[in-house]
Tab-separated table of C-alpha atoms in Angstrom:
chain	number	residue	atom	x	y	z
A	1110	UNK	CA	49.156	-20.088	-74.852
A	1111	UNK	CA	48.640	-18.291	-71.552
A	1112	UNK	CA	51.335	-20.433	-69.935
A	1113	UNK	CA	53.857	-18.346	-71.903
A	1114	UNK	CA	52.968	-15.424	-69.636
A	1115	UNK	CA	54.315	-17.366	-66.647
A	1116	UNK	CA	57.417	-18.357	-68.596
A	1117	UNK	CA	58.035	-14.710	-69.457
A	1118	UNK	CA	57.480	-13.623	-65.853
A	1119	UNK	CA	59.979	-16.243	-64.706
A	1120	UNK	CA	62.519	-15.002	-67.252
A	1121	UNK	CA	61.997	-11.406	-66.125
A	1122	UNK	CA	62.522	-12.261	-62.451
A	1123	UNK	CA	65.585	-14.432	-63.123
A	1124	UNK	CA	67.222	-11.717	-65.229
A	1125	UNK	CA	66.558	-9.257	-62.409
A	1126	UNK	CA	68.617	-11.290	-59.947
A	1127	UNK	CA	71.510	-12.758	-61.932
A	1128	UNK	CA	74.654	-10.667	-62.588
A	1129	UNK	CA	73.786	-8.244	-65.353
A	1130	UNK	CA	76.077	-7.646	-68.345
A	1131	UNK	CA	74.014	-4.677	-69.553
A	1132	UNK	CA	76.204	-1.958	-68.056
A	1133	UNK	CA	79.264	-3.324	-69.861
A	1134	UNK	CA	77.612	-4.217	-73.140
A	1135	UNK	CA	76.418	-0.904	-74.489
A	1136	UNK	CA	75.587	2.754	-73.815
A	1137	UNK	CA	73.942	4.049	-70.634
A	1138	UNK	CA	70.406	3.975	-72.033
A	1139	UNK	CA	70.594	0.236	-72.764
A	1140	UNK	CA	69.774	-0.695	-69.171
A	1141	UNK	CA	66.815	1.702	-69.039
A	1142	UNK	CA	65.520	0.407	-72.378
A	1143	UNK	CA	65.626	-3.159	-71.033
A	1144	UNK	CA	63.559	-2.180	-67.997
A	1145	UNK	CA	61.031	-0.276	-70.126
A	1146	UNK	CA	60.660	-3.087	-72.666
A	1147	UNK	CA	60.697	-5.846	-70.049
A	1148	UNK	CA	57.700	-4.503	-68.144
A	1149	UNK	CA	55.925	-3.315	-71.277
A	1150	UNK	CA	55.859	-6.898	-72.542
A	1151	UNK	CA	54.909	-8.256	-69.114
A	1152	UNK	CA	51.695	-6.208	-69.158
A	1153	UNK	CA	51.262	-6.733	-72.906
A	1154	UNK	CA	51.378	-10.538	-72.553
A	1155	UNK	CA	49.035	-10.359	-69.552
A	1156	UNK	CA	46.423	-8.420	-71.542
A	1157	UNK	CA	46.762	-10.735	-74.542
A	1158	UNK	CA	46.251	-13.752	-72.269
A	1159	UNK	CA	43.210	-12.228	-70.519
A	1160	UNK	CA	41.568	-10.707	-73.579
A	1161	UNK	CA	42.309	-7.162	-72.410
A	1162	UNK	CA	40.790	-7.603	-68.950
A	1163	UNK	CA	42.320	-6.609	-65.633
A	1164	UNK	CA	44.297	-3.556	-66.755
A	1165	UNK	CA	44.543	-1.943	-63.275
A	1166	UNK	CA	45.608	-5.270	-61.779
A	1167	UNK	CA	48.232	-5.746	-64.504
A	1168	UNK	CA	49.709	-2.300	-63.806
A	1169	UNK	CA	49.774	-2.817	-60.021
A	1170	UNK	CA	51.343	-6.259	-60.501
A	1171	UNK	CA	54.059	-4.856	-62.766
A	1172	UNK	CA	54.778	-1.964	-60.391
A	1173	UNK	CA	54.972	-4.314	-57.411
A	1174	UNK	CA	57.387	-6.642	-59.212
A	1175	UNK	CA	59.514	-3.684	-60.349
A	1176	UNK	CA	59.869	-2.297	-56.805
A	1177	UNK	CA	60.269	-5.747	-55.245
A	1178	UNK	CA	63.068	-6.822	-57.584
A	1179	UNK	CA	64.915	-3.547	-57.067
A	1180	UNK	CA	64.574	-3.971	-53.283
A	1181	UNK	CA	66.008	-7.484	-53.434
A	1182	UNK	CA	68.812	-6.289	-55.705
A	1183	UNK	CA	69.870	-3.896	-52.926
A	1184	UNK	CA	70.806	-6.983	-50.877
A	1185	UNK	CA	72.904	-8.519	-53.681
A	1186	UNK	CA	76.546	-7.481	-54.013
A	1187	UNK	CA	76.521	-8.286	-57.752
A	1188	UNK	CA	73.532	-6.023	-58.497
A	1189	UNK	CA	72.891	-2.334	-57.961
A	1190	UNK	CA	69.370	-1.288	-56.974
A	1191	UNK	CA	67.947	1.841	-58.575
A	1192	UNK	CA	64.572	3.534	-58.210
A	1193	UNK	CA	65.150	4.975	-61.677
A	1194	UNK	CA	65.175	1.435	-63.086
A	1195	UNK	CA	61.857	0.760	-61.334
A	1196	UNK	CA	60.494	4.001	-62.796
A	1197	UNK	CA	61.415	2.961	-66.346
A	1198	UNK	CA	59.828	-0.418	-65.784
A	1199	UNK	CA	56.607	1.187	-64.572
A	1200	UNK	CA	56.695	3.579	-67.531
A	1201	UNK	CA	56.802	0.614	-69.912
A	1202	UNK	CA	53.940	-1.060	-68.050
A	1203	UNK	CA	51.908	2.174	-68.223
A	1204	UNK	CA	52.270	2.392	-72.001
A	1205	UNK	CA	51.054	-1.208	-72.364
A	1206	UNK	CA	48.065	-0.603	-70.075
A	1207	UNK	CA	46.744	2.205	-72.265
A	1208	UNK	CA	47.010	0.306	-75.548
A	1209	UNK	CA	43.569	-0.808	-76.825
A	1210	UNK	CA	43.085	-4.554	-77.197
A	1211	UNK	CA	42.649	-4.093	-80.938
A	1212	UNK	CA	46.128	-2.555	-81.040
A	1213	UNK	CA	47.524	-5.414	-78.964
A	1214	UNK	CA	46.194	-7.968	-81.436
A	1215	UNK	CA	47.406	-5.879	-84.382
A	1216	UNK	CA	50.902	-5.867	-82.857
A	1217	UNK	CA	50.761	-9.606	-82.183
A	1218	UNK	CA	49.808	-10.316	-85.796
A	1219	UNK	CA	52.480	-8.014	-87.183
A	1220	UNK	CA	55.177	-9.260	-84.842
A	1221	UNK	CA	54.750	-12.621	-86.562
A	1222	UNK	CA	55.544	-11.037	-89.946
A	1223	UNK	CA	58.206	-8.641	-88.592
A	1224	UNK	CA	55.810	-5.905	-89.751
A	1225	UNK	CA	56.894	-5.755	-93.393
A	1226	UNK	CA	59.448	-8.483	-94.020
A	1227	UNK	CA	56.883	-11.285	-94.182
A	1228	UNK	CA	55.072	-9.534	-97.023
A	1229	UNK	CA	58.100	-9.354	-99.308
A	1230	UNK	CA	57.264	-11.118	-102.600
A	1231	UNK	CA	60.303	-13.420	-102.655
A	1232	UNK	CA	62.145	-15.329	-99.915
A	1233	UNK	CA	60.734	-13.472	-96.873
A	1234	UNK	CA	62.291	-16.015	-94.495
A	1235	UNK	CA	65.744	-15.409	-95.966
A	1236	UNK	CA	65.307	-11.652	-95.724
A	1237	UNK	CA	64.166	-11.954	-92.108
A	1238	UNK	CA	67.215	-14.030	-91.183
A	1239	UNK	CA	69.528	-11.552	-92.884
A	1240	UNK	CA	67.950	-8.478	-91.281
A	1241	UNK	CA	68.206	-9.968	-87.791
A	1242	UNK	CA	71.845	-10.965	-88.183
A	1243	UNK	CA	72.750	-7.555	-89.600
A	1244	UNK	CA	70.985	-5.816	-86.716
A	1245	UNK	CA	72.716	-7.968	-84.102
A	1246	UNK	CA	76.108	-7.521	-85.749
A	1247	UNK	CA	76.004	-3.728	-85.947
A	1248	UNK	CA	74.109	-3.057	-82.703
A	1249	UNK	CA	76.346	-1.992	-79.763
A	1250	UNK	CA	75.351	-5.087	-77.799
A	1251	UNK	CA	77.581	-7.729	-76.243
A	1252	UNK	CA	76.870	-11.468	-76.750
A	1253	UNK	CA	75.308	-11.847	-73.248
A	1254	UNK	CA	72.900	-8.997	-73.970
A	1255	UNK	CA	71.982	-10.565	-77.307
A	1256	UNK	CA	71.099	-13.711	-75.346
A	1257	UNK	CA	68.929	-11.644	-72.990
A	1258	UNK	CA	67.090	-10.233	-76.012
A	1259	UNK	CA	66.469	-13.706	-77.409
A	1260	UNK	CA	64.586	-14.889	-74.309
A	1261	UNK	CA	61.574	-12.555	-74.659
A	1262	UNK	CA	61.826	-12.887	-78.451
A	1263	UNK	CA	61.288	-16.632	-78.036
A	1264	UNK	CA	58.088	-16.029	-76.060
A	1265	UNK	CA	56.861	-13.546	-78.669
A	1266	UNK	CA	57.755	-15.918	-81.505
A	1267	UNK	CA	55.687	-18.808	-80.135
A	1268	UNK	CA	52.747	-16.610	-79.153
A	1269	UNK	CA	52.548	-14.545	-82.331
A	1270	UNK	CA	53.122	-17.551	-84.609
A	1271	UNK	CA	50.269	-19.409	-82.910
A	1272	UNK	CA	48.020	-16.356	-83.297
A	1273	UNK	CA	48.967	-16.009	-86.972
A	1274	UNK	CA	48.141	-19.660	-87.648
A	1275	UNK	CA	44.682	-19.114	-86.174
A	1276	UNK	CA	44.189	-16.312	-88.711
A	1277	UNK	CA	45.899	-17.617	-91.830
A	1278	UNK	CA	46.057	-21.404	-91.442
A	1279	UNK	CA	48.975	-23.799	-90.851
A	1280	UNK	CA	52.528	-22.488	-91.392
A	1281	UNK	CA	51.727	-19.308	-93.356
A	1282	UNK	CA	54.667	-18.098	-95.451
A	1283	UNK	CA	54.303	-14.531	-94.254
A	1284	UNK	CA	55.173	-15.593	-90.680
A	1285	UNK	CA	58.928	-15.031	-90.359
A	1286	UNK	CA	59.435	-14.376	-86.657
A	1287	UNK	CA	60.417	-18.040	-86.307
A	1288	UNK	CA	63.312	-17.470	-88.730
A	1289	UNK	CA	64.207	-14.297	-86.824
A	1290	UNK	CA	64.466	-16.265	-83.589
A	1291	UNK	CA	66.426	-19.091	-85.215
A	1292	UNK	CA	68.879	-16.658	-86.798
A	1293	UNK	CA	69.413	-14.997	-83.445
A	1294	UNK	CA	70.055	-18.331	-81.753
A	1295	UNK	CA	72.593	-19.236	-84.430
A	1296	UNK	CA	75.012	-16.551	-83.148
A	1297	UNK	CA	74.250	-16.919	-79.435
A	1298	UNK	CA	77.402	-16.107	-77.399
A	1299	UNK	CA	79.584	-16.334	-80.522
A	1300	UNK	CA	82.249	-13.681	-81.206
A	1301	UNK	CA	81.121	-10.765	-83.349
A	1302	UNK	CA	83.145	-11.207	-86.508
A	1303	UNK	CA	81.988	-10.831	-90.082
A	1304	UNK	CA	82.919	-14.374	-91.113
A	1305	UNK	CA	81.074	-15.902	-88.139
A	1306	UNK	CA	77.887	-14.002	-88.955
A	1307	UNK	CA	78.121	-14.752	-92.685
A	1308	UNK	CA	78.535	-18.458	-91.978
A	1309	UNK	CA	75.697	-18.282	-89.438
A	1310	UNK	CA	73.393	-16.929	-92.143
A	1311	UNK	CA	74.406	-19.553	-94.709
A	1312	UNK	CA	74.327	-22.524	-92.326
A	1313	UNK	CA	71.054	-21.525	-90.696
A	1314	UNK	CA	69.279	-21.126	-94.014
A	1315	UNK	CA	70.711	-24.461	-95.199
A	1316	UNK	CA	69.535	-26.303	-92.063
A	1317	UNK	CA	66.146	-24.590	-92.213
A	1318	UNK	CA	65.587	-25.496	-95.869
A	1319	UNK	CA	67.081	-29.007	-95.925
A	1320	UNK	CA	65.676	-29.877	-92.472
A	1321	UNK	CA	68.071	-32.602	-91.300
A	1322	UNK	CA	67.052	-34.531	-88.154
A	1323	UNK	CA	65.791	-33.392	-85.688
A	1324	UNK	CA	64.640	-30.282	-87.595
A	1325	UNK	CA	62.322	-32.293	-89.864
A	1326	UNK	CA	60.724	-34.160	-86.943
A	1327	UNK	CA	60.059	-30.934	-85.044
A	1328	UNK	CA	58.594	-29.325	-88.162
A	1329	UNK	CA	55.963	-32.090	-88.296
A	1330	UNK	CA	54.792	-31.745	-84.692
A	1331	UNK	CA	51.188	-30.632	-84.282
A	1332	UNK	CA	51.255	-28.418	-81.199
A	1333	UNK	CA	50.564	-24.670	-80.737
A	1334	UNK	CA	53.468	-22.650	-82.098
A	1335	UNK	CA	55.169	-25.748	-83.529
A	1336	UNK	CA	56.278	-23.838	-86.640
A	1337	UNK	CA	58.878	-22.145	-84.427
A	1338	UNK	CA	60.455	-25.381	-83.161
A	1339	UNK	CA	62.218	-26.371	-86.386
A	1340	UNK	CA	63.811	-22.926	-86.673
A	1341	UNK	CA	64.945	-23.099	-83.053
A	1342	UNK	CA	66.568	-26.474	-83.790
A	1343	UNK	CA	68.187	-25.154	-86.974
A	1344	UNK	CA	69.522	-22.147	-85.094
A	1345	UNK	CA	70.964	-24.253	-82.279
A	1346	UNK	CA	72.547	-26.688	-84.745
A	1347	UNK	CA	74.169	-23.762	-86.551
A	1348	UNK	CA	75.402	-22.393	-83.243
A	1349	UNK	CA	77.025	-25.706	-82.294
A	1350	UNK	CA	78.750	-26.051	-85.679
A	1351	UNK	CA	80.124	-22.516	-85.462
A	1352	UNK	CA	81.333	-23.016	-81.902
A	1353	UNK	CA	83.226	-26.103	-83.041
A	1354	UNK	CA	84.831	-24.080	-85.843
A	1355	UNK	CA	85.721	-21.211	-83.483
A	1356	UNK	CA	87.251	-23.538	-80.894
A	1357	UNK	CA	89.158	-25.870	-83.204
A	1358	UNK	CA	90.097	-23.653	-86.167
A	1359	UNK	CA	91.306	-20.090	-86.745
A	1360	UNK	CA	87.877	-18.989	-87.983
A	1361	UNK	CA	87.651	-16.104	-85.514
A	1362	UNK	CA	90.816	-14.543	-86.946
A	1363	UNK	CA	89.544	-14.412	-90.531
A	1364	UNK	CA	88.378	-10.951	-91.586
A	1365	UNK	CA	85.862	-9.890	-94.224
A	1366	UNK	CA	88.630	-8.521	-96.414
A	1367	UNK	CA	90.316	-11.917	-96.542
A	1368	UNK	CA	87.013	-13.537	-97.505
A	1369	UNK	CA	86.445	-11.048	-100.332
A	1370	UNK	CA	90.014	-11.487	-101.626
A	1371	UNK	CA	89.541	-15.272	-101.622
A	1372	UNK	CA	86.241	-15.012	-103.546
A	1373	UNK	CA	87.634	-12.562	-106.092
A	1374	UNK	CA	90.741	-14.678	-106.591
A	1375	UNK	CA	88.543	-17.599	-107.652
């Protein structure tokens, strides 16, 4: 699964150079948190891939990339370079460097279960989907920033799910990060309205449980991290259905109060 490190690095570099929606999508600290988390996970994935070896090299690499990307941003009219951003990135990398490898593996295992959700006695996948959608709905984050969050989450989902399968066998029920990713994808770039998120939850769970094509075919694939693929497909199918409803109906204008009045009237 080490190739996921290169995928994550590519994502990090691309997001450093494209126009950033972070400044418009939330409070001031959002941008700094992205830099901290982005470079934390860069070093974290590096140490997972190398078995905890090369910590000084990982830190120097992260620091070099942080300063280099900020330097290039200074030449781009659509980005604003900041040494403070580089500092927060290096701070995140420094925290990851000092984590023991045992802690790294503990985090990887518990990421797969969303720490406590996967151990719930009934319907952990449903709870995971609901928690993610609630968090995304109430968080002060714009749809583009939600998309930016989903990219590293996808890397973590595949990596941690593969690690969990090596510990607990094929498709363990306690692994719910795949449902978390799928639920997030189901609302990708969609407007933040209560009815959209409620329908996203219901449709995603229906697609994930019933597994219409191609969800069923992806669920049967025997490759590392394959248990994530069917949830990704279910999430994308939900997203497409909701986009069709938003574009061709008045779904976006329906409020939660109207939904409750309709249900109670029945």
